[in-house]
Amino acid sequence: MKPASPLVSTDWLAERLGAPDIRIADASWYLPQAGRHAKAEYAAAHIPGAVFFDIDDISDERSTLPHMLPPAAKFASRMRKLGLGDGNLVVVYDGAGIQSSPRAWWMLRVMGHEDVVVLDGGFPKWKREFKPVEDMTPHPHPRHFTPRENFSLLRDFDQVMANLKTGRETVIDARGRNRFLGREPEPRPGLRPGHIPGSASVPYTELIESGGTLKSRELLLELFRSHNVDPGRPIVTTCGSGITAAIEMLALNVAGARDVALYDGSWSEWGMRAEAPVETE
């Protein structure tokens, strides 16, 4: 049975390792400047039975933008090969605590697989608690995956542009404050500094405790309200390339928000397109 929360604890997962209806996926991903190599780290050590969910590979190779959501047929094919499919509860985690795993959580949900949760604290917390790890690459049996695209969780450039006029949806930017204000260069070349006009700055780092777990529902509600964000309104999350925007979506979900979508192109697209207005400061 899927837990009520989109988060599960390390103890919860440790008690269910090997359960026939649970699949585990390492969805680690890092910016090049982080100096970390997700695949190599996975090969060296991962939670027993976990497969590697390659965010860059499971993407739309036709797009010039980084790791955009792939067509449904490609996504379903990749999931089948990983043994992630219909009837599975998928637990996703990453090597930074909570960073890229929410992206995989969002991708699966967009493709209609709601039976997915994020491991709170991720692999760092798992290792700190001396829970079991392995370095063997699993060979899962292919599992049928039926894509049922849920576009209510996704926004594109035109939709975000239209929202500038209607203001129907609150846009939240998960990047750091200095990037939001245009005081710091973007990590990807060729992008203008700044933010989408009218958007709210809620850096994803404020959502996470020092130990790498997500803050409580009460603290998240307080935080969002302090940034003039009403979780009861329709919300669109954005960031640099659609990774940390998913952390924002996860936190909003935990805080009780139910109408949240993610702008997949995020600043990698908005900051590049000349027709997109930009604000700084």
Coordinates of N, CA, C and O in Angstrom, one line a residue, residues 88-157:
N88 N 4.0 -1.6 -9.1 CA 5.1 -1.4 -8.2 C 4.9 -0.1 -7.4 O 4.5 0.9 -7.9
L89 N 5.4 -0.1 -6.1 CA 5.6 1.1 -5.4 C 7.1 1.4 -5.6 O 7.9 0.6 -5.2
V90 N 7.4 2.5 -6.2 CA 8.8 2.9 -6.5 C 9.3 3.9 -5.5 O 8.7 4.9 -5.2
V91 N 10.4 3.5 -4.8 CA 11.1 4.4 -3.9 C 12.3 5.0 -4.6 O 13.2 4.2 -5.0
V92 N 12.3 6.3 -4.7 CA 13.5 7.0 -5.4 C 14.3 7.7 -4.3 O 13.8 8.2 -3.3
Y93 N 15.6 7.7 -4.5 CA 16.5 8.4 -3.6 C 17.7 8.9 -4.4 O 17.9 8.7 -5.6
D94 N 18.5 9.8 -3.7 CA 19.7 10.3 -4.4 C 20.9 10.4 -3.4 O 20.7 10.3 -2.2
G95 N 22.1 10.7 -3.9 CA 23.3 10.7 -3.1 C 23.6 12.0 -2.4 O 24.6 12.1 -1.7
A96 N 22.7 13.0 -2.6 CA 22.9 14.2 -1.9 C 21.9 14.5 -0.7 O 22.0 15.4 0.0
G97 N 21.0 13.5 -0.5 CA 19.9 13.7 0.5 C 18.6 13.8 -0.1 O 17.9 12.8 -0.3
I98 N 18.2 15.0 -0.5 CA 17.0 15.3 -1.3 C 17.5 16.4 -2.3 O 17.5 17.6 -2.0
Q99 N 17.8 15.9 -3.5 CA 18.2 16.9 -4.5 C 17.6 16.5 -5.9 O 16.7 17.2 -6.4
S100 N 18.0 15.4 -6.4 CA 17.5 15.0 -7.8 C 16.4 14.0 -7.7 O 15.7 13.8 -8.7
S101 N 16.3 13.2 -6.6 CA 15.2 12.2 -6.5 C 13.8 12.8 -6.7 O 13.0 12.1 -7.3
P102 N 13.5 14.0 -6.2 CA 12.2 14.5 -6.5 C 11.9 14.7 -8.0 O 10.8 14.6 -8.4
R103 N 13.0 14.9 -8.8 CA 12.8 15.0 -10.3 C 12.2 13.7 -10.8 O 11.3 13.6 -11.6
A104 N 12.8 12.5 -10.4 CA 12.3 11.2 -10.8 C 10.9 11.0 -10.3 O 10.1 10.4 -11.0
W105 N 10.6 11.4 -9.0 CA 9.3 11.3 -8.5 C 8.3 12.0 -9.3 O 7.2 11.5 -9.7
W106 N 8.6 13.3 -9.8 CA 7.8 14.1 -10.6 C 7.6 13.4 -12.0 O 6.5 13.3 -12.5
M107 N 8.7 12.9 -12.6 CA 8.6 12.3 -13.9 C 7.7 11.1 -13.9 O 6.9 11.0 -14.8
L108 N 7.8 10.3 -12.9 CA 6.9 9.1 -12.8 C 5.5 9.5 -12.7 O 4.6 9.0 -13.3
R109 N 5.2 10.6 -11.9 CA 3.8 11.0 -11.7 C 3.3 11.7 -13.0 O 2.1 11.4 -13.3
V110 N 4.1 12.4 -13.7 CA 3.6 13.0 -15.0 C 3.2 11.9 -16.0 O 2.3 12.0 -16.7
M111 N 3.9 10.7 -15.9 CA 3.6 9.6 -16.8 C 2.6 8.7 -16.2 O 2.3 7.6 -16.7
G112 N 1.9 9.2 -15.1 CA 0.7 8.5 -14.6 C 1.0 7.5 -13.5 O 0.1 6.8 -13.1
H113 N 2.3 7.3 -13.1 CA 2.6 6.4 -12.0 C 2.6 7.1 -10.7 O 3.7 7.6 -10.3
E114 N 1.5 7.1 -10.0 CA 1.4 7.8 -8.7 C 2.0 7.0 -7.6 O 2.2 7.5 -6.5
D115 N 2.2 5.7 -7.8 CA 2.8 4.9 -6.7 C 4.3 5.1 -6.6 O 5.1 4.2 -7.0
V116 N 4.7 6.2 -6.2 CA 6.1 6.6 -6.1 C 6.3 7.5 -4.9 O 5.5 8.4 -4.6
V117 N 7.4 7.3 -4.1 CA 7.7 8.1 -3.0 C 9.2 8.4 -3.0 O 10.0 7.7 -3.6
V118 N 9.6 9.4 -2.2 CA 11.0 9.8 -2.1 C 11.5 9.4 -0.7 O 10.9 9.5 0.3
L119 N 12.8 8.8 -0.7 CA 13.4 8.4 0.5 C 13.9 9.7 1.2 O 14.8 10.4 0.7
D120 N 13.4 10.0 2.4 CA 13.7 11.2 3.1 C 15.2 11.1 3.7 O 15.5 10.2 4.4
G121 N 16.0 12.1 3.3 CA 17.4 12.0 3.7 C 18.3 11.3 2.7 O 19.5 11.4 2.8
G122 N 17.7 10.5 1.8 CA 18.4 9.8 0.8 C 19.6 8.9 1.2 O 19.6 8.3 2.4
F123 N 20.5 8.7 0.4 CA 21.6 7.7 0.6 C 22.5 8.2 1.8 O 23.0 7.4 2.5
P124 N 22.8 9.5 1.9 CA 23.6 9.9 3.0 C 23.1 9.5 4.4 O 23.8 9.0 5.2
K125 N 21.8 9.7 4.6 CA 21.2 9.2 5.9 C 21.2 7.7 6.0 O 21.5 7.2 7.1
W126 N 20.9 7.0 4.9 CA 21.0 5.6 4.9 C 22.3 5.1 5.3 O 22.4 4.2 6.2
K127 N 23.4 5.7 4.8 CA 24.8 5.2 5.2 C 25.1 5.6 6.6 O 25.8 4.9 7.3
R128 N 24.7 6.8 7.0 CA 25.0 7.2 8.4 C 24.4 6.3 9.4 O 24.9 6.1 10.5
E129 N 23.3 5.7 9.1 CA 22.6 4.7 10.0 C 23.1 3.3 9.8 O 22.6 2.4 10.4
F130 N 24.2 3.1 9.0 CA 24.8 1.8 8.8 C 23.8 0.8 8.3 O 23.9 -0.4 8.6
K131 N 22.9 1.2 7.4 CA 22.0 0.3 6.8 C 22.7 -0.4 5.6 O 23.7 0.1 5.1
P132 N 22.2 -1.5 5.1 CA 23.0 -2.3 4.2 C 23.1 -1.6 2.8 O 22.2 -0.9 2.4
V133 N 24.3 -1.8 2.2 CA 24.5 -1.4 0.9 C 25.2 -2.5 0.1 O 25.6 -3.5 0.7
E134 N 25.2 -2.4 -1.2 CA 25.8 -3.4 -2.1 C 26.4 -2.7 -3.3 O 26.1 -1.5 -3.6
D135 N 27.3 -3.4 -4.0 CA 27.9 -2.9 -5.2 C 27.5 -3.7 -6.4 O 28.0 -3.5 -7.5
M136 N 26.7 -4.7 -6.3 CA 26.3 -5.6 -7.4 C 25.2 -4.8 -8.2 O 24.3 -4.3 -7.7
T137 N 25.4 -4.9 -9.5 CA 24.4 -4.3 -10.4 C 23.2 -5.3 -10.6 O 23.4 -6.4 -11.0
P138 N 22.0 -4.9 -10.2 CA 20.9 -5.8 -10.3 C 20.5 -6.0 -11.8 O 20.7 -5.2 -12.7
H139 N 19.9 -7.1 -12.1 CA 19.4 -7.4 -13.4 C 17.9 -7.7 -13.3 O 17.4 -8.9 -13.3
P140 N 17.1 -6.6 -13.3 CA 15.6 -6.8 -13.0 C 14.9 -7.4 -14.2 O 15.3 -7.3 -15.3
H141 N 13.8 -8.1 -13.9 CA 13.0 -8.7 -14.9 C 12.2 -7.5 -15.5 O 11.7 -6.6 -14.7
P142 N 12.1 -7.4 -16.8 CA 11.3 -6.3 -17.4 C 9.9 -6.3 -16.9 O 9.3 -7.3 -16.6
R143 N 9.4 -5.1 -16.6 CA 8.0 -4.9 -16.1 C 7.2 -4.0 -17.0 O 7.7 -2.9 -17.3
H144 N 6.0 -4.4 -17.3 CA 5.2 -3.5 -18.2 C 4.9 -2.2 -17.5 O 4.5 -2.2 -16.3
F145 N 5.1 -1.1 -18.2 CA 4.8 0.2 -17.7 C 3.8 0.9 -18.6 O 4.0 1.0 -19.8
T146 N 2.6 1.2 -18.1 CA 1.6 1.8 -18.9 C 1.6 3.4 -18.7 O 1.2 3.8 -17.6
P147 N 2.1 4.1 -19.7 CA 2.1 5.6 -19.5 C 0.7 6.2 -19.6 O -0.1 5.9 -20.5
R148 N 0.3 7.0 -18.7 CA -0.9 7.8 -18.7 C -0.6 9.2 -18.4 O -0.6 9.6 -17.2
E149 N -0.2 10.0 -19.4 CA 0.4 11.3 -19.2 C -0.6 12.2 -18.4 O -1.8 12.4 -18.8
N150 N -0.1 12.9 -17.4 CA -0.8 13.8 -16.6 C -0.2 15.2 -16.8 O 0.6 15.6 -16.0
F151 N -0.7 15.9 -17.8 CA -0.2 17.2 -18.1 C -0.5 18.3 -17.1 O 0.0 19.4 -17.2
S152 N -1.4 18.0 -16.2 CA -1.7 19.0 -15.1 C -0.4 19.3 -14.3 O -0.4 20.3 -13.6
L153 N 0.5 18.4 -14.3 CA 1.8 18.5 -13.5 C 2.9 19.2 -14.2 O 4.0 19.3 -13.7
L154 N 2.6 19.6 -15.5 CA 3.7 20.1 -16.4 C 3.3 21.4 -17.0 O 2.1 21.6 -17.4
R155 N 4.2 22.4 -17.1 CA 4.0 23.6 -17.8 C 5.1 23.8 -18.8 O 6.3 23.5 -18.5
D156 N 4.8 24.4 -19.9 CA 5.8 24.8 -21.0 C 5.9 26.3 -21.1 O 5.3 27.0 -20.3
F157 N 6.8 26.7 -22.0 CA 7.1 28.1 -22.1 C 5.9 29.0 -22.4 O 5.7 30.0 -21.7

